[in-house]
Coordinates of C-alpha atoms in Angstrom, one line a residue:
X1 CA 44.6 34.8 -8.5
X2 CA 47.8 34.3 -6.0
X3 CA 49.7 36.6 -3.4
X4 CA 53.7 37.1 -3.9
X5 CA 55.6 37.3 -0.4
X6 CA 58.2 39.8 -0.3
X7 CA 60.6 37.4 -1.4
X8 CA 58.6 36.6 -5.3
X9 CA 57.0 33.2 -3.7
X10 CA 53.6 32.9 -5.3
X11 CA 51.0 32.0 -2.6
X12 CA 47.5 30.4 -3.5
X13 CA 44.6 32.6 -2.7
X14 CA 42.9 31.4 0.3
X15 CA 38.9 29.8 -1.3
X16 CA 35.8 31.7 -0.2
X17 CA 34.0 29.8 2.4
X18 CA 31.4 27.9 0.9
X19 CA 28.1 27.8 3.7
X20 CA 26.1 25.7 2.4
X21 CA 28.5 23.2 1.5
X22 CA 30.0 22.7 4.7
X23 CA 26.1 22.3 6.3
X24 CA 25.4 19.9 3.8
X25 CA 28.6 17.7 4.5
X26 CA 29.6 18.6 8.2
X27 CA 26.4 19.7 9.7
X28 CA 23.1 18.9 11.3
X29 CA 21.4 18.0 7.9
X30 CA 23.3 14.4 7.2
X31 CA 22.1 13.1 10.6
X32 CA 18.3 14.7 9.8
X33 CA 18.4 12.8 6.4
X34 CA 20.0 9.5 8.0
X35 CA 17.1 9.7 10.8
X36 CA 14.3 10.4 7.9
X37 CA 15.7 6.9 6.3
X38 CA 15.8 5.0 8.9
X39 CA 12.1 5.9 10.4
X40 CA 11.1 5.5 7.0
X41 CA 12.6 2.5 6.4
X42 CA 11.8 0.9 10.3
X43 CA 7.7 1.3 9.0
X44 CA 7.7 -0.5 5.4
X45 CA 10.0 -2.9 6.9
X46 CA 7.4 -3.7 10.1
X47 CA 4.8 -3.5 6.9
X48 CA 6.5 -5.7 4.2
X49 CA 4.2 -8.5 3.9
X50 CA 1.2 -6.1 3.3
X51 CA 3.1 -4.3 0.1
X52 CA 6.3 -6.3 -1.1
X53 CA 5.1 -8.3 -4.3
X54 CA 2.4 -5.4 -5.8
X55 CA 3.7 -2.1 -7.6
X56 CA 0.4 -1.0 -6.4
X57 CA 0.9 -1.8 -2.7
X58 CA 4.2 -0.8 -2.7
X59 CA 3.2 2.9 -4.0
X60 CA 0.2 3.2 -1.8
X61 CA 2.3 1.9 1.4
X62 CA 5.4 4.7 0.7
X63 CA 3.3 7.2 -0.3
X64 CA 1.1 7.2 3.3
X65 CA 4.7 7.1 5.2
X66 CA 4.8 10.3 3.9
X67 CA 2.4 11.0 7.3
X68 CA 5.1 10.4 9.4
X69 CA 8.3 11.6 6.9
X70 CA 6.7 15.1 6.3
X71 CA 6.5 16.2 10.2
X72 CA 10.1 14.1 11.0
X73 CA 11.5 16.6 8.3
X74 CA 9.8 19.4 9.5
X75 CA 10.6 18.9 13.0
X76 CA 14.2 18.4 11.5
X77 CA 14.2 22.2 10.1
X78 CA 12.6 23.6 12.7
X79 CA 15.5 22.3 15.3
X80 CA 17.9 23.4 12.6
X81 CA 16.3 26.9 12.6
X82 CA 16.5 27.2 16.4
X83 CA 20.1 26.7 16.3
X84 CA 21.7 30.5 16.4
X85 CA 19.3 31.0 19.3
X86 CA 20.3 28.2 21.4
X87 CA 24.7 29.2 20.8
X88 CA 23.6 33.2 21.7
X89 CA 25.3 33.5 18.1
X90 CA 22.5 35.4 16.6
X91 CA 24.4 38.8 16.4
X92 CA 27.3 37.2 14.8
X93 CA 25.0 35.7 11.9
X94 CA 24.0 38.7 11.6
X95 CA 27.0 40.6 10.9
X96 CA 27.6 38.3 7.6
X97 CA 28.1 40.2 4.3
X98 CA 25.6 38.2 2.9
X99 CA 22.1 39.0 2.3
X100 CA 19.2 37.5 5.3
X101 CA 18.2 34.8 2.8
X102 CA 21.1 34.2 1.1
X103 CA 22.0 33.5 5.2
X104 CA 18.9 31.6 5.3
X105 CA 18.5 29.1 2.9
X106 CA 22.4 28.2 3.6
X107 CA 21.0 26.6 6.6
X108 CA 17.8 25.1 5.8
X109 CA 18.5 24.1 2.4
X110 CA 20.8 21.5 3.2
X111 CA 18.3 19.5 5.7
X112 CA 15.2 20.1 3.5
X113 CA 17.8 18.2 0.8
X114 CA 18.6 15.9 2.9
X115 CA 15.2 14.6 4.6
X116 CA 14.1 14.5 0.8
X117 CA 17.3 12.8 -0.4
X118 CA 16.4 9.7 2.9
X119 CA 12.4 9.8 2.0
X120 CA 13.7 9.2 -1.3
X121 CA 16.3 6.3 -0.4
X122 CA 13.5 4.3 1.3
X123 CA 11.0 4.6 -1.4
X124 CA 13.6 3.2 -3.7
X125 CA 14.7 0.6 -1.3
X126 CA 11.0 -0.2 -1.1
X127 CA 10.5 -0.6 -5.1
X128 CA 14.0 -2.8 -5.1
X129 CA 12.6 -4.9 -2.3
X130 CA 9.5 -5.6 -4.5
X131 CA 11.2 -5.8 -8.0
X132 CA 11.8 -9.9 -6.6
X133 CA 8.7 -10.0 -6.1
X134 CA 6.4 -8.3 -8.7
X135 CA 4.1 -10.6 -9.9
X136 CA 2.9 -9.1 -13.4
X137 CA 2.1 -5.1 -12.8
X138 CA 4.6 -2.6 -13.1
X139 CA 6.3 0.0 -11.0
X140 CA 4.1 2.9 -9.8
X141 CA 6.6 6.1 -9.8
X142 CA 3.8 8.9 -10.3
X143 CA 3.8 10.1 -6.6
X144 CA 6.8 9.7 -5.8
X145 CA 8.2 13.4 -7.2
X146 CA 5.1 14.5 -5.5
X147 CA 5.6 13.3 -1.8
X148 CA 9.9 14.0 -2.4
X149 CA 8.9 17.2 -2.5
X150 CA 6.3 17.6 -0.1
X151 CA 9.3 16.7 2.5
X152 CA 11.7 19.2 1.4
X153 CA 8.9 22.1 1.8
X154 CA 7.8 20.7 5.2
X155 CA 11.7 21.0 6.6
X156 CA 11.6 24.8 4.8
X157 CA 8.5 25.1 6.6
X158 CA 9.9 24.0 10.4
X159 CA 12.9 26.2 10.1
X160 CA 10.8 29.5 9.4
X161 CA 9.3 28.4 12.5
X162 CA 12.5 27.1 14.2
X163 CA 13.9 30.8 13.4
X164 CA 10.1 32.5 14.9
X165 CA 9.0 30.4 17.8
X166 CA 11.7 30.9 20.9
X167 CA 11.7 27.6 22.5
X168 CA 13.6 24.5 22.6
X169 CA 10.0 22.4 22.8
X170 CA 9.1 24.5 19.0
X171 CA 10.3 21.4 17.4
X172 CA 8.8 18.4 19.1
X173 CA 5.8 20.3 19.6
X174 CA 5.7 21.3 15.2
X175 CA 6.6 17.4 14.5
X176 CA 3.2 16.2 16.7
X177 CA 1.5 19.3 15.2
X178 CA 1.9 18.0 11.9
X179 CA 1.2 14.3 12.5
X180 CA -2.2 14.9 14.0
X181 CA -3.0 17.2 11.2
X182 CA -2.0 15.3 8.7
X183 CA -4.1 12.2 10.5
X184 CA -7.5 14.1 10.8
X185 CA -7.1 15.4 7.3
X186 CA -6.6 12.3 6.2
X187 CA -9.7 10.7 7.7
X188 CA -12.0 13.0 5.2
X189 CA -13.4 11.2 2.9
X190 CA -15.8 14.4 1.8
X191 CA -15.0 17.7 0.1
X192 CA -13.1 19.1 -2.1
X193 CA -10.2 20.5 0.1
X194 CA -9.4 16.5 1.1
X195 CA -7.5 16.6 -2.1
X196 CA -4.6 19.3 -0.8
X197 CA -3.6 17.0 2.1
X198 CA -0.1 16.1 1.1
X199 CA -0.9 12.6 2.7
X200 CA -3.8 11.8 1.6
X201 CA -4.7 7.9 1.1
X202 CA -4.5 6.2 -2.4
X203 CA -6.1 2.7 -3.8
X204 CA -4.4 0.4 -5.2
X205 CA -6.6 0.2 -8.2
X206 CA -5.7 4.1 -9.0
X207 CA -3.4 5.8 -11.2
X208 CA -2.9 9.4 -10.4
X209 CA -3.4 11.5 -13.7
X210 CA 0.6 13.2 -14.7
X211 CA 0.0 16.6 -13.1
X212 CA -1.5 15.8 -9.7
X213 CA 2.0 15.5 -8.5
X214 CA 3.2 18.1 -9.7
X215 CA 0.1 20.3 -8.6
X216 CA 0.9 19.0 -5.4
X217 CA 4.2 19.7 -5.4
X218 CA 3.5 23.2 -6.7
X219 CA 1.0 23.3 -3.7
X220 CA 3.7 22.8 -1.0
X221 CA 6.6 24.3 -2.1
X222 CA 5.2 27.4 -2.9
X223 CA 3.8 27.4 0.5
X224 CA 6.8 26.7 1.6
X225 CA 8.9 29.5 -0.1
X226 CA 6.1 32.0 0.3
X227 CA 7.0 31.6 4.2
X228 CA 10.4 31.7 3.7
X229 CA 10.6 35.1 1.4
X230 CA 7.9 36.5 4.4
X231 CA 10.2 36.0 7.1
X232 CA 13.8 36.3 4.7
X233 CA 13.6 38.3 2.0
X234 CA 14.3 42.0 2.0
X235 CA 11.2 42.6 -0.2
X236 CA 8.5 40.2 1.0
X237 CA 6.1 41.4 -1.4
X238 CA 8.0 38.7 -3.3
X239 CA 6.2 36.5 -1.3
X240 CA 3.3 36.9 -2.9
X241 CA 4.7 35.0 -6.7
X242 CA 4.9 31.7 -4.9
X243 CA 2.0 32.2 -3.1
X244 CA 0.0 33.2 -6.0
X245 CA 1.3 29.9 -7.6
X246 CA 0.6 28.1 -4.4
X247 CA -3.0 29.3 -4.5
X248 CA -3.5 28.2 -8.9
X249 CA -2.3 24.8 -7.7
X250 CA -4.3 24.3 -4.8
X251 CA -7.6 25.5 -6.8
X252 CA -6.0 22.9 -9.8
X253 CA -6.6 20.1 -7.1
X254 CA -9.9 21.5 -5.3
X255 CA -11.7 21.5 -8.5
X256 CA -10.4 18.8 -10.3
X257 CA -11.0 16.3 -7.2
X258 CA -11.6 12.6 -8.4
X259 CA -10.6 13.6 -11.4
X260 CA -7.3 13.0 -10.1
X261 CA -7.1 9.9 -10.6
X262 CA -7.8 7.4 -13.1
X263 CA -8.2 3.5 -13.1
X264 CA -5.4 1.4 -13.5
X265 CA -5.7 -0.8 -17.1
X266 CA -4.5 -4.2 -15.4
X267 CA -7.0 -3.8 -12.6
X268 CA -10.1 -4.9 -15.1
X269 CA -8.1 -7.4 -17.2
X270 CA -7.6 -11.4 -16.4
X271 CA -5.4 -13.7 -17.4
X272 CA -6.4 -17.1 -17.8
X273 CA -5.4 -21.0 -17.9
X274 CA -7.9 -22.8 -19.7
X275 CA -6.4 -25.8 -19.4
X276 CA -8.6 -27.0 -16.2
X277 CA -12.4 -27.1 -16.4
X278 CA -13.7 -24.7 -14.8
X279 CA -10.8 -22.3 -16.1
X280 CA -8.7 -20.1 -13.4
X281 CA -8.3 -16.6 -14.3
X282 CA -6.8 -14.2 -11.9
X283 CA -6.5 -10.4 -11.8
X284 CA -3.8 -9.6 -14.6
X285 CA -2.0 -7.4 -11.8
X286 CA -1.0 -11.0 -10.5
X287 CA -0.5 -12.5 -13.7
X288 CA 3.0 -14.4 -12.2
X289 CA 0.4 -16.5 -9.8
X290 CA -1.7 -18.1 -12.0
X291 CA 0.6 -21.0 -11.9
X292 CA 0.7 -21.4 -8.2
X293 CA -3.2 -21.0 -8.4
X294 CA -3.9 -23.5 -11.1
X295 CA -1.6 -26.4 -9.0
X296 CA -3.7 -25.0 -5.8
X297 CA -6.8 -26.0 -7.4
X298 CA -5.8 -29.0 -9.0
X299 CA -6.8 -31.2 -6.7
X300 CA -10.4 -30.1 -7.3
X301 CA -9.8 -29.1 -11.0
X302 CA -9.0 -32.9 -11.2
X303 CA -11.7 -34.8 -9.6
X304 CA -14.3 -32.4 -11.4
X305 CA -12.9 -33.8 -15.1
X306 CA -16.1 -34.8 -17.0
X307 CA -18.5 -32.8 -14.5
X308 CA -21.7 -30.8 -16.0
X309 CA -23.6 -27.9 -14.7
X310 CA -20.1 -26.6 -13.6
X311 CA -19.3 -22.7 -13.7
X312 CA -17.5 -21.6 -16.9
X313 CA -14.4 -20.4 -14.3
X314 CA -13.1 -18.8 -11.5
X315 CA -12.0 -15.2 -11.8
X316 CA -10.7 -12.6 -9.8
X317 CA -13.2 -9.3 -9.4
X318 CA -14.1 -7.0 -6.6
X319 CA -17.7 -7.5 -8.0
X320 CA -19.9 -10.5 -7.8
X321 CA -19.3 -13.3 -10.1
X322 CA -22.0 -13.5 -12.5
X323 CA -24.0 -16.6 -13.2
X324 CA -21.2 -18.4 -15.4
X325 CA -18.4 -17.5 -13.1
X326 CA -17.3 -18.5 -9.2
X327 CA -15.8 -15.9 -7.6
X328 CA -11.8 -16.5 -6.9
X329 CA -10.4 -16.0 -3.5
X330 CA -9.3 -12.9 -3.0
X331 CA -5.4 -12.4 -3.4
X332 CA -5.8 -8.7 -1.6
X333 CA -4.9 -7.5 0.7
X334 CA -1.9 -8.4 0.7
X335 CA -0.8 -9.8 3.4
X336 CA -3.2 -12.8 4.0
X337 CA -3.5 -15.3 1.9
X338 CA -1.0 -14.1 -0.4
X339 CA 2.1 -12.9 1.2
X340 CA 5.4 -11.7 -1.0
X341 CA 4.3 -13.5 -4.4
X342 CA 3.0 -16.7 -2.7
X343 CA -0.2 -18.5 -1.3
X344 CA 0.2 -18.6 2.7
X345 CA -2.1 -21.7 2.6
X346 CA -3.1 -23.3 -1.1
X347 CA -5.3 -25.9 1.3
X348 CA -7.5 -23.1 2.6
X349 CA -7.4 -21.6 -0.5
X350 CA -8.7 -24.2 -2.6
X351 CA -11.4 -24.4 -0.2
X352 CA -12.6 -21.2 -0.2
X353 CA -13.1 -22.1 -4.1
X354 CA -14.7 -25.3 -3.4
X355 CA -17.5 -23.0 -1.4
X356 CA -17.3 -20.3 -4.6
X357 CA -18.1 -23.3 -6.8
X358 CA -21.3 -24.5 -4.8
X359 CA -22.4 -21.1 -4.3
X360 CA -24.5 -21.7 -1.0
X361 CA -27.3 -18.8 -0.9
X362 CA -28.5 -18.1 2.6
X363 CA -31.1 -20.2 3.2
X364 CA -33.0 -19.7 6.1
X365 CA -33.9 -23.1 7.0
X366 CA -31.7 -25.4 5.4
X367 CA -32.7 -29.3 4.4
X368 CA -31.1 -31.9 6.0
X369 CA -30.2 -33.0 2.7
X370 CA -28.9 -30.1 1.2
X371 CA -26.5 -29.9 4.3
X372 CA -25.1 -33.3 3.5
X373 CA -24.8 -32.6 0.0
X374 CA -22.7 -29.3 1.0
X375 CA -20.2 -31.3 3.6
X376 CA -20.0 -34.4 1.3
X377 CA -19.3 -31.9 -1.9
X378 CA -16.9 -29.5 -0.1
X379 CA -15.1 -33.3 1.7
X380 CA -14.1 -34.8 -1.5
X381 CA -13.0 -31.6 -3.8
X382 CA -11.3 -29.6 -0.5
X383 CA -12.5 -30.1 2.7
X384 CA -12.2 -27.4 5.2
X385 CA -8.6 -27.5 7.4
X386 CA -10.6 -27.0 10.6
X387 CA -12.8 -29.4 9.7
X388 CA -11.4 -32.3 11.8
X389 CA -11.6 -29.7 14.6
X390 CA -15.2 -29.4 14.1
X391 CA -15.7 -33.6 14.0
X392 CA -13.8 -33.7 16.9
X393 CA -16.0 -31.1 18.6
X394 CA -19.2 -32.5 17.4
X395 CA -18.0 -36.2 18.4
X396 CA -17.5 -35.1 22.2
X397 CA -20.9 -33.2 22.0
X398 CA -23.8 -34.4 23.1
X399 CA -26.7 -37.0 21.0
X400 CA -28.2 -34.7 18.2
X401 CA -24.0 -33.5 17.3
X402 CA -22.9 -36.9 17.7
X403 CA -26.1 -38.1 15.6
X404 CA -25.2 -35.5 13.1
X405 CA -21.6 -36.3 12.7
X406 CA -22.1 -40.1 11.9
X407 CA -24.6 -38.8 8.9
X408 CA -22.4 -36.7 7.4
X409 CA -19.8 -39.1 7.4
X410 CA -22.1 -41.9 6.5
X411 CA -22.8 -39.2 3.5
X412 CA -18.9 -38.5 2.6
X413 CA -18.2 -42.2 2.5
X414 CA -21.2 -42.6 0.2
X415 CA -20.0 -40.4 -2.0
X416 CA -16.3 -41.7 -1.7
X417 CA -17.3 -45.0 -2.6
X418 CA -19.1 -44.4 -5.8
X419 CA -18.0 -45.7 -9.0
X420 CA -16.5 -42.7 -11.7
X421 CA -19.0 -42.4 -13.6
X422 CA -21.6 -42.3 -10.8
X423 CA -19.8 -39.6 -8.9
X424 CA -19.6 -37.8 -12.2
X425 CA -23.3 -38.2 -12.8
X426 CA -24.4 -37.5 -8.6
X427 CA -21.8 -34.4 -9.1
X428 CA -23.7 -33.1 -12.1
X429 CA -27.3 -33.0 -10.6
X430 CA -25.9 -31.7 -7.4
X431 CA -24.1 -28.7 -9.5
X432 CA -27.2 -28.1 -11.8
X433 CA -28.8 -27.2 -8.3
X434 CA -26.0 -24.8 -6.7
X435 CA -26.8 -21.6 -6.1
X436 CA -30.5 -22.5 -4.7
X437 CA -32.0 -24.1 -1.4
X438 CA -34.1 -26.8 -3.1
X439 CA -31.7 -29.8 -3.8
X440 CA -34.5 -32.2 -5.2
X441 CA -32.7 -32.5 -8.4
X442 CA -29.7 -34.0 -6.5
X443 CA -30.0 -37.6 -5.8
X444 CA -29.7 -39.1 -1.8
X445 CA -26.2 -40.4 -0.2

């Protein structure tokens, strides 16, 4: 529709301002959803070499920022909420046509969009910066509605507060409210309400089942709106539908508990490259390093061709290996001995096999013997890196170290010198006897 001026010119009709459209572009909320990115984005960054190469990691380590994102955001709304009061505009607002909640959510709708929107932007900046990475799992979005969510609500949430609590401090106070209480609930590792913290901590070994996130998010945003149609609303018994909902998905999540979660399929499969005796299987999660792991352990892969009594192979479990078997170094967690896809240090790791291969028990009161068997074994497949430091150590150390250090390497040069066949046969008795503190079996050096 158009106005005519007296003269017959047609004249557009001025638009209707739009509220919540000028708060979403020209307001508060950008800079609340740039701030929500960048803290987000500061912690995985300072994290990166603990999750970026593992789905898994990855998931777990966004998911837990959600500790910090939820009380950022909610500090965000209540700030936002405070704002009429600290301009003394408060009686204008209220002189708007519009409805109390329609006046409400005009304001806080755009920062609780907005927080999500940056929580949301990291976590997929997170997933892009581990896509290079991935080394054979797959992505894990399953919380990542959930916890989106969680950070919209917790901004709805501060700016019912923002709008109650007449103080400037309301929002610092709310953001270091939330963090501690979000902190304490998360140390519970009992009971059945540990499973409505919004932040609680995950495994990387579990899947969450398809409706914990969205009991979760039913859980917090009907929280969240229940509060707002309290305080907004010119009926608030219409409160009581999303609290009603709030209350069905909270009980969903008390009473299902572990049930929550289920075990990842990857996390009990190996992959394997039987091409080496013993074989090297790793955790199928980290199918893309079994290369790197096989040249790692060629060294000792190599000098143990034609060896008996050996273990079948190495592989990759969180339980003991069974008799058969030599436990694999551990590849988790991250950030050790496998950092971004790679081995920080094949030497060390190939040593830490070589000691998985002789399977030393804890004897109390070792033989001599045994204890040059061990060093000469653990010398020629991979010896230790700090074990020069150690010679060094024992060299400048008094009679008996000094006495000890020219056995052993009287006992590594032994072994060193034999003939092929010799060394495979010496090797072979030694290995028949690993695992146990009598080395009789194993011929002298």
């Amino acid at each position: 529709m158009s106005l005519v001026t007296d003269r017959g010119t047609p004249v557009p009709a001025l638009r209707a301002p739009r509220p919540l459209r000028a708060e979403a572009v020209r307001g508060f909320a950008p800079f609340a959803g740039a701030a929500v990115l960048l803290t987000v984005g500061v912690l995985l960054a300072g994290s990166a070499a603990r999750w970026q190469g593992g789905w898994a990691e990855t998931a777990a380590q966004t998911h837990i920022t959600v500790l910090i994102a939820a009380p950022l955001a909610a500090a965000a709304g209540c700030w936002q909420g405070g704002r009429e009061r600290r301009r003394r505009t408060e009686e204008l607002w209220g002189t708007v046509v519009r409805s109390p909640l329609a006046r409400f959510l005009a304001s806080a709708l755009p920062v609780a969009l907005w927080t999500a929107a940056g929580y949301l932007a990291a976590a997929g900046l997170a997933m892009l910066a581990t896509w290079r990475y991935a080394q054979g799992d797959r992505p894990h979005p399953g919380l990542l509605a959930g916890d989106t969510v969680v950070v919209a609500a917790a901004a709805l949430l501060g700016h019912v507060v923002g709008r109650v609590v007449p103080t400037r401090l309301a929002a610092p106070l709310l953001a270091i409210a939330g963090y501690a209480g979000l902190g304490l609930a998360s140390m519970s590792r009992s009971g059945s309400a540990r499973h409505l913290n919004p932040a609680f901590s995950v495994t990387t070994t579990g899947v969450p089942v398809w409706w914990q996130p969205v009991s979760m998010a039913v859980w917090t945003a009907g929280l969240a709106f229940a509060a707002v149609l309290a305080y907004a609303a010119r009926r608030r018994v219409t409160a009581l539908l999303p609290l009603a909902a709030a209350v069905a998905a909270g009980a969903v999540l008390t009473q299902t508990g572990d049930g929550l979660w289920r075990e990842e399929p990857l996390a009990h499969r190996q992959v394997c490259d039987t091409s080496t005796t013993p074989a090297v299987c790793v955790n199928a999660r980290y199918a893309g390093m079994l290369p790197q792991v096989t040249e790692a352990l060629s060294g000792i892969t190599g000098r143990l061709e034609g060896v008996r009594n050996l273990p079948v192979r190495w592989e990759a479990r969180d339980q003991e290996a069974h008799g058969a078997e030599a436990q694999l170094p551990a590849f988790t967690p991250l950030g050790w001995s496998v950092v971004r896809g790679r081995l920080t240090d094949p030497r060390q790791f190939a040593w830490e096999a070589t000691a998985a291969l002789q399977r030393r028990p804890d004897c109390s009161h070792p033989t001599e013997r045994k204890s040059l068997a061990d060093d000469a074994v653990e010398t020629y497949l991979a010896p230790s890196p700090a074990q020069k430091h150690f010679d060094d150590m024992d060299a400048r150390g008094d009679a008996a170290h000094r006495a000890g250090l020219r056995k052993r390497l009287a006992a590594r040069t032994a072994l060193a010198a034999m003939g092929a066949q010799e060394r495979r046969d010496w090797l072979s008795a030694y290995f028949a006897t690993a695992g146990t503190c009598d080395v009789k079996g194993v011929p002298a050096l």
